[in-house]
């Protein structure tokens, strides 16, 4: 895959799962990777460097607006430009209950992590990409968006918001050589899924998956990196499902 050599890419949530897999792939393709997370970042950087790539860790809580601003500023200070961003950090809704029984603190915390962070990341990334003459952004949404999943209202709403922001921002900057898309993973074998679905129940998900295997972090990371790449140069404003076909199988 061409076009990543010496380019600069931010990956949030890069300390684990999908984000780490994408950071490793971007590093292997020659990008200088800015690894952002509240934990696990140094280990990801170490793995990229061991494989011969370039990376730095910027500890970042995406719920803190100042830390997102500092993340983008550090990327440009350290590497001179910003070309790509994979805004991927997110949390599951572990407090599962009907909407009418849900507390405001749960709503606020999930919205801040999963949706407000995407707004703030793009708000700070886009001006730097304009300075670089263009760029590409991928936001992590979810395969739950079109469905009425019970008891995780805030998570579904937060990810529907990610798709909406992705479309609108994509239209706002299309003429200025910036593409913006989302990836919508199905059930991916990561610590996030382990927190909400027991391992025995995860096995049953495979039976529901038309391609008959669990989605891996690498499956999603490969699509995110493809959408960032020049090969996806005519793709913008899209939400791409990476789920082994579950989304169309109901
Ligand atoms: N695993 C799935 O089944 C699945 C399905 C659909 C969507 N997703 C989405 O994929 C994304 C990545 O999740 P994953 O499955 O790789 O899980 P993961 O738990 O392995 O990774 C998520 C990472 O985000 C980081 N993070 C959480 N809150 C943060 C914060 N406030 N600031 C900075 N970093 C923070 C975590 O520390 C962690 O390293 C999330 O946005 C999630 O909603 C996952």
PDB file of N, CA, C and O and ligand atoms in Angstrom, residues 12-19 36-39 60-63 88-92 113-114 140-143 155 159 184-193, ligand 1:
ATOM      1  N   UNK A  12      -5.812   7.168  17.945  1.00  0.00           N
ATOM      2  CA  UNK A  12      -6.274   7.183  19.343  1.00  0.00           C
ATOM      3  C   UNK A  12      -6.780   5.792  19.725  1.00  0.00           C
ATOM      4  O   UNK A  12      -7.215   5.015  18.875  1.00  0.00           O
ATOM      5  N   UNK A  13      -6.681   5.500  21.014  1.00  0.00           N
ATOM      6  CA  UNK A  13      -7.019   4.151  21.466  1.00  0.00           C
ATOM      7  C   UNK A  13      -6.010   3.148  20.943  1.00  0.00           C
ATOM      8  O   UNK A  13      -6.334   1.972  20.736  1.00  0.00           O
ATOM      9  N   UNK A  14      -4.773   3.606  20.733  1.00  0.00           N
ATOM     10  CA  UNK A  14      -3.748   2.760  20.091  1.00  0.00           C
ATOM     11  C   UNK A  14      -3.019   1.874  21.083  1.00  0.00           C
ATOM     12  O   UNK A  14      -2.096   1.161  20.711  1.00  0.00           O
ATOM     13  N   UNK A  15      -3.444   1.888  22.351  1.00  0.00           N
ATOM     14  CA  UNK A  15      -2.792   1.050  23.348  1.00  0.00           C
ATOM     15  C   UNK A  15      -3.338  -0.365  23.395  1.00  0.00           C
ATOM     16  O   UNK A  15      -2.834  -1.198  24.155  1.00  0.00           O
ATOM     17  N   UNK A  16      -4.362  -0.653  22.592  1.00  0.00           N
ATOM     18  CA  UNK A  16      -5.000  -1.978  22.650  1.00  0.00           C
ATOM     19  C   UNK A  16      -5.791  -2.227  21.375  1.00  0.00           C
ATOM     20  O   UNK A  16      -6.020  -1.306  20.579  1.00  0.00           O
ATOM     21  N   UNK A  17      -6.183  -3.469  21.178  1.00  0.00           N
ATOM     22  CA  UNK A  17      -7.182  -3.860  20.188  1.00  0.00           C
ATOM     23  C   UNK A  17      -7.007  -3.293  18.785  1.00  0.00           C
ATOM     24  O   UNK A  17      -5.911  -3.376  18.192  1.00  0.00           O
ATOM     25  N   UNK A  18      -8.094  -2.746  18.266  1.00  0.00           N
ATOM     26  CA  UNK A  18      -8.133  -2.261  16.877  1.00  0.00           C
ATOM     27  C   UNK A  18      -7.111  -1.138  16.664  1.00  0.00           C
ATOM     28  O   UNK A  18      -6.409  -1.102  15.646  1.00  0.00           O
ATOM     29  N   UNK A  19      -7.029  -0.222  17.611  1.00  0.00           N
ATOM     30  CA  UNK A  19      -6.112   0.915  17.483  1.00  0.00           C
ATOM     31  C   UNK A  19      -4.662   0.464  17.431  1.00  0.00           C
ATOM     32  O   UNK A  19      -3.876   0.950  16.611  1.00  0.00           O
ATOM     33  N   UNK A  36      -1.813   7.434  20.814  1.00  0.00           N
ATOM     34  CA  UNK A  36      -2.520   8.160  21.875  1.00  0.00           C
ATOM     35  C   UNK A  36      -3.449   7.216  22.616  1.00  0.00           C
ATOM     36  O   UNK A  36      -4.244   6.505  21.991  1.00  0.00           O
ATOM     37  N   UNK A  37      -3.346   7.205  23.935  1.00  0.00           N
ATOM     38  CA  UNK A  37      -4.227   6.348  24.749  1.00  0.00           C
ATOM     39  C   UNK A  37      -4.038   6.748  26.200  1.00  0.00           C
ATOM     40  O   UNK A  37      -3.114   7.507  26.543  1.00  0.00           O
ATOM     41  N   UNK A  38      -4.919   6.233  27.057  1.00  0.00           N
ATOM     42  CA  UNK A  38      -4.714   6.429  28.499  1.00  0.00           C
ATOM     43  C   UNK A  38      -3.883   5.301  29.087  1.00  0.00           C
ATOM     44  O   UNK A  38      -3.409   5.395  30.212  1.00  0.00           O
ATOM     45  N   UNK A  39      -3.737   4.209  28.336  1.00  0.00           N
ATOM     46  CA  UNK A  39      -2.861   3.116  28.788  1.00  0.00           C
ATOM     47  C   UNK A  39      -2.397   2.297  27.576  1.00  0.00           C
ATOM     48  O   UNK A  39      -3.053   2.326  26.531  1.00  0.00           O
ATOM     49  N   UNK A  60      -2.951  10.407  26.250  1.00  0.00           N
ATOM     50  CA  UNK A  60      -4.087  11.286  25.946  1.00  0.00           C
ATOM     51  C   UNK A  60      -5.383  10.681  26.455  1.00  0.00           C
ATOM     52  O   UNK A  60      -5.718   9.550  26.109  1.00  0.00           O
ATOM     53  N   UNK A  61      -6.110  11.464  27.246  1.00  0.00           N
ATOM     54  CA  UNK A  61      -7.486  11.095  27.610  1.00  0.00           C
ATOM     55  C   UNK A  61      -8.401  11.870  26.673  1.00  0.00           C
ATOM     56  O   UNK A  61      -8.480  13.107  26.751  1.00  0.00           O
ATOM     57  N   UNK A  62      -9.089  11.174  25.793  1.00  0.00           N
ATOM     58  CA  UNK A  62      -9.905  11.869  24.781  1.00  0.00           C
ATOM     59  C   UNK A  62     -11.145  12.537  25.390  1.00  0.00           C
ATOM     60  O   UNK A  62     -11.865  13.242  24.683  1.00  0.00           O
ATOM     61  N   UNK A  63     -11.381  12.310  26.683  1.00  0.00           N
ATOM     62  CA  UNK A  63     -12.469  13.037  27.361  1.00  0.00           C
ATOM     63  C   UNK A  63     -12.022  14.431  27.795  1.00  0.00           C
ATOM     64  O   UNK A  63     -12.842  15.224  28.262  1.00  0.00           O
ATOM     65  N   UNK A  88     -10.186   6.493  17.110  1.00  0.00           N
ATOM     66  CA  UNK A  88     -10.698   5.148  17.371  1.00  0.00           C
ATOM     67  C   UNK A  88     -11.005   4.863  18.846  1.00  0.00           C
ATOM     68  O   UNK A  88     -11.751   3.941  19.148  1.00  0.00           O
ATOM     69  N   UNK A  89     -10.473   5.681  19.750  1.00  0.00           N
ATOM     70  CA  UNK A  89     -10.681   5.404  21.183  1.00  0.00           C
ATOM     71  C   UNK A  89     -12.176   5.360  21.491  1.00  0.00           C
ATOM     72  O   UNK A  89     -12.950   6.181  20.987  1.00  0.00           O
ATOM     73  N   UNK A  90     -12.577   4.404  22.320  1.00  0.00           N
ATOM     74  CA  UNK A  90     -13.989   4.325  22.682  1.00  0.00           C
ATOM     75  C   UNK A  90     -14.198   3.318  23.794  1.00  0.00           C
ATOM     76  O   UNK A  90     -13.310   2.523  24.119  1.00  0.00           O
ATOM     77  N   UNK A  91     -15.378   3.385  24.374  1.00  0.00           N
ATOM     78  CA  UNK A  91     -15.728   2.454  25.449  1.00  0.00           C
ATOM     79  C   UNK A  91     -17.080   1.809  25.143  1.00  0.00           C
ATOM     80  O   UNK A  91     -17.917   2.374  24.442  1.00  0.00           O
ATOM     81  N   UNK A  92     -17.277   0.624  25.718  1.00  0.00           N
ATOM     82  CA  UNK A  92     -18.579  -0.059  25.627  1.00  0.00           C
ATOM     83  C   UNK A  92     -19.500   0.493  26.717  1.00  0.00           C
ATOM     84  O   UNK A  92     -19.046   1.172  27.641  1.00  0.00           O
ATOM     85  N   UNK A 113     -16.656  10.174  25.690  1.00  0.00           N
ATOM     86  CA  UNK A 113     -15.578   9.303  25.193  1.00  0.00           C
ATOM     87  C   UNK A 113     -15.774   8.952  23.717  1.00  0.00           C
ATOM     88  O   UNK A 113     -14.825   9.006  22.932  1.00  0.00           O
ATOM     89  N   UNK A 114     -16.998   8.599  23.351  1.00  0.00           N
ATOM     90  CA  UNK A 114     -17.221   8.027  22.016  1.00  0.00           C
ATOM     91  C   UNK A 114     -17.589   9.057  20.949  1.00  0.00           C
ATOM     92  O   UNK A 114     -17.316   8.833  19.769  1.00  0.00           O
ATOM     93  N   UNK A 140     -13.863   5.534  14.284  1.00  0.00           N
ATOM     94  CA  UNK A 140     -14.432   4.213  14.590  1.00  0.00           C
ATOM     95  C   UNK A 140     -15.854   4.358  15.104  1.00  0.00           C
ATOM     96  O   UNK A 140     -16.106   4.991  16.126  1.00  0.00           O
ATOM     97  N   UNK A 141     -16.768   3.768  14.351  1.00  0.00           N
ATOM     98  CA  UNK A 141     -18.174   3.738  14.725  1.00  0.00           C
ATOM     99  C   UNK A 141     -18.492   2.319  15.208  1.00  0.00           C
ATOM    100  O   UNK A 141     -17.678   1.712  15.914  1.00  0.00           O
ATOM    101  N   UNK A 142     -19.620   1.769  14.804  1.00  0.00           N
ATOM    102  CA  UNK A 142     -19.971   0.406  15.233  1.00  0.00           C
ATOM    103  C   UNK A 142     -21.047  -0.182  14.326  1.00  0.00           C
ATOM    104  O   UNK A 142     -21.869   0.559  13.758  1.00  0.00           O
ATOM    105  N   UNK A 143     -21.061  -1.500  14.266  1.00  0.00           N
ATOM    106  CA  UNK A 143     -22.105  -2.205  13.524  1.00  0.00           C
ATOM    107  C   UNK A 143     -23.471  -2.122  14.186  1.00  0.00           C
ATOM    108  O   UNK A 143     -24.474  -2.503  13.585  1.00  0.00           O
ATOM    109  N   UNK A 155     -24.638   3.898  23.982  1.00  0.00           N
ATOM    110  CA  UNK A 155     -23.586   3.446  23.062  1.00  0.00           C
ATOM    111  C   UNK A 155     -24.068   3.565  21.613  1.00  0.00           C
ATOM    112  O   UNK A 155     -23.355   4.094  20.749  1.00  0.00           O
ATOM    113  N   UNK A 159     -22.513   6.118  18.668  1.00  0.00           N
ATOM    114  CA  UNK A 159     -21.919   5.665  17.412  1.00  0.00           C
ATOM    115  C   UNK A 159     -22.715   6.158  16.190  1.00  0.00           C
ATOM    116  O   UNK A 159     -22.143   6.427  15.132  1.00  0.00           O
ATOM    117  N   UNK A 184     -17.153   0.504  10.760  1.00  0.00           N
ATOM    118  CA  UNK A 184     -18.198   0.032  11.669  1.00  0.00           C
ATOM    119  C   UNK A 184     -17.958  -1.446  11.955  1.00  0.00           C
ATOM    120  O   UNK A 184     -18.442  -2.319  11.211  1.00  0.00           O
ATOM    121  N   UNK A 185     -17.196  -1.736  13.040  1.00  0.00           N
ATOM    122  CA  UNK A 185     -16.886  -3.140  13.320  1.00  0.00           C
ATOM    123  C   UNK A 185     -18.094  -3.896  13.853  1.00  0.00           C
ATOM    124  O   UNK A 185     -18.962  -3.316  14.509  1.00  0.00           O
ATOM    125  N   UNK A 186     -18.113  -5.210  13.587  1.00  0.00           N
ATOM    126  CA  UNK A 186     -19.095  -6.083  14.236  1.00  0.00           C
ATOM    127  C   UNK A 186     -18.583  -6.445  15.615  1.00  0.00           C
ATOM    128  O   UNK A 186     -18.126  -5.576  16.362  1.00  0.00           O
ATOM    129  N   UNK A 187     -18.642  -7.730  15.959  1.00  0.00           N
ATOM    130  CA  UNK A 187     -18.126  -8.178  17.257  1.00  0.00           C
ATOM    131  C   UNK A 187     -16.658  -8.546  17.067  1.00  0.00           C
ATOM    132  O   UNK A 187     -16.334  -9.495  16.367  1.00  0.00           O
ATOM    133  N   UNK A 188     -15.782  -7.767  17.700  1.00  0.00           N
ATOM    134  CA  UNK A 188     -14.346  -7.952  17.484  1.00  0.00           C
ATOM    135  C   UNK A 188     -13.711  -8.492  18.757  1.00  0.00           C
ATOM    136  O   UNK A 188     -13.981  -7.973  19.865  1.00  0.00           O
ATOM    137  N   UNK A 189     -12.860  -9.491  18.582  1.00  0.00           N
ATOM    138  CA  UNK A 189     -12.208 -10.114  19.747  1.00  0.00           C
ATOM    139  C   UNK A 189     -11.157  -9.182  20.330  1.00  0.00           C
ATOM    140  O   UNK A 189      -9.992  -9.212  19.952  1.00  0.00           O
ATOM    141  N   UNK A 190     -11.589  -8.309  21.249  1.00  0.00           N
ATOM    142  CA  UNK A 190     -10.681  -7.382  21.938  1.00  0.00           C
ATOM    143  C   UNK A 190     -11.102  -7.306  23.410  1.00  0.00           C
ATOM    144  O   UNK A 190     -12.195  -7.772  23.768  1.00  0.00           O
ATOM    145  N   UNK A 191     -10.290  -6.671  24.256  1.00  0.00           N
ATOM    146  CA  UNK A 191     -10.684  -6.523  25.673  1.00  0.00           C
ATOM    147  C   UNK A 191     -12.037  -5.837  25.830  1.00  0.00           C
ATOM    148  O   UNK A 191     -12.777  -6.122  26.776  1.00  0.00           O
ATOM    149  N   UNK A 192     -12.397  -4.925  24.911  1.00  0.00           N
ATOM    150  CA  UNK A 192     -13.691  -4.244  25.009  1.00  0.00           C
ATOM    151  C   UNK A 192     -14.838  -5.259  24.938  1.00  0.00           C
ATOM    152  O   UNK A 192     -15.792  -5.196  25.725  1.00  0.00           O
ATOM    153  N   UNK A 193     -14.731  -6.220  24.019  1.00  0.00           N
ATOM    154  CA  UNK A 193     -15.800  -7.222  23.884  1.00  0.00           C
ATOM    155  C   UNK A 193     -15.817  -8.150  25.095  1.00  0.00           C
ATOM    156  O   UNK A 193     -16.885  -8.520  25.591  1.00  0.00           O
TER     157      UNK A 193
HETATM  158  N1  LIG B   1     -14.602  -4.824  20.055  1.00  0.00           N
HETATM  159  C1  LIG B   1     -15.782  -4.696  19.452  1.00  0.00           C
HETATM  160  O1  LIG B   1     -16.559  -5.656  19.348  1.00  0.00           O
HETATM  161  C2  LIG B   1     -16.178  -3.367  18.844  1.00  0.00           C
HETATM  162  C3  LIG B   1     -17.333  -3.330  18.038  1.00  0.00           C
HETATM  163  C4  LIG B   1     -17.725  -2.123  17.474  1.00  0.00           C
HETATM  164  C5  LIG B   1     -16.985  -0.975  17.708  1.00  0.00           C
HETATM  165  N2  LIG B   1     -15.876  -1.042  18.490  1.00  0.00           N
HETATM  166  C6  LIG B   1     -15.133   0.212  18.711  1.00  0.00           C
HETATM  167  O2  LIG B   1     -13.779   0.024  18.374  1.00  0.00           O
HETATM  168  C7  LIG B   1     -12.986   0.978  19.088  1.00  0.00           C
HETATM  169  C8  LIG B   1     -11.768   0.291  19.651  1.00  0.00           C
HETATM  170  O3  LIG B   1     -12.187  -0.674  20.588  1.00  0.00           O
HETATM  171  P1  LIG B   1     -11.459  -2.087  20.761  1.00  0.00           P
HETATM  172  O4  LIG B   1     -12.444  -3.130  20.485  1.00  0.00           O
HETATM  173  O5  LIG B   1     -10.145  -2.102  20.069  1.00  0.00           O
HETATM  174  O6  LIG B   1     -11.288  -2.087  22.360  1.00  0.00           O
HETATM  175  P2  LIG B   1     -10.016  -2.022  23.309  1.00  0.00           P
HETATM  176  O7  LIG B   1     -10.587  -1.935  24.682  1.00  0.00           O
HETATM  177  O8  LIG B   1      -9.077  -3.124  23.000  1.00  0.00           O
HETATM  178  O9  LIG B   1      -9.328  -0.648  22.891  1.00  0.00           O
HETATM  179  C9  LIG B   1      -9.900   0.583  23.176  1.00  0.00           C
HETATM  180  C10 LIG B   1      -8.793   1.529  23.592  1.00  0.00           C
HETATM  181  O10 LIG B   1      -9.376   2.829  23.799  1.00  0.00           O
HETATM  182  C11 LIG B   1      -8.764   3.370  24.936  1.00  0.00           C
HETATM  183  N3  LIG B   1      -9.583   4.379  25.579  1.00  0.00           N
HETATM  184  C12 LIG B   1     -10.755   4.217  26.257  1.00  0.00           C
HETATM  185  N4  LIG B   1     -11.156   5.381  26.784  1.00  0.00           N
HETATM  186  C13 LIG B   1     -10.215   6.297  26.434  1.00  0.00           C
HETATM  187  C14 LIG B   1     -10.052   7.670  26.700  1.00  0.00           C
HETATM  188  N5  LIG B   1     -10.934   8.355  27.458  1.00  0.00           N
HETATM  189  N6  LIG B   1      -8.985   8.313  26.179  1.00  0.00           N
HETATM  190  C15 LIG B   1      -8.086   7.627  25.421  1.00  0.00           C
HETATM  191  N7  LIG B   1      -8.170   6.337  25.152  1.00  0.00           N
HETATM  192  C16 LIG B   1      -9.222   5.665  25.664  1.00  0.00           C
HETATM  193  C17 LIG B   1      -8.547   2.186  25.876  1.00  0.00           C
HETATM  194  O11 LIG B   1      -7.562   2.492  26.866  1.00  0.00           O
HETATM  195  C18 LIG B   1      -8.129   1.104  24.914  1.00  0.00           C
HETATM  196  O12 LIG B   1      -6.729   1.036  24.761  1.00  0.00           O
HETATM  197  C19 LIG B   1     -13.932   1.617  20.117  1.00  0.00           C
HETATM  198  O13 LIG B   1     -14.321   2.896  19.650  1.00  0.00           O
HETATM  199  C20 LIG B   1     -15.114   0.685  20.154  1.00  0.00           C
HETATM  200  O14 LIG B   1     -16.326   1.330  20.498  1.00  0.00           O
HETATM  201  C21 LIG B   1     -15.447  -2.211  19.057  1.00  0.00           C
END
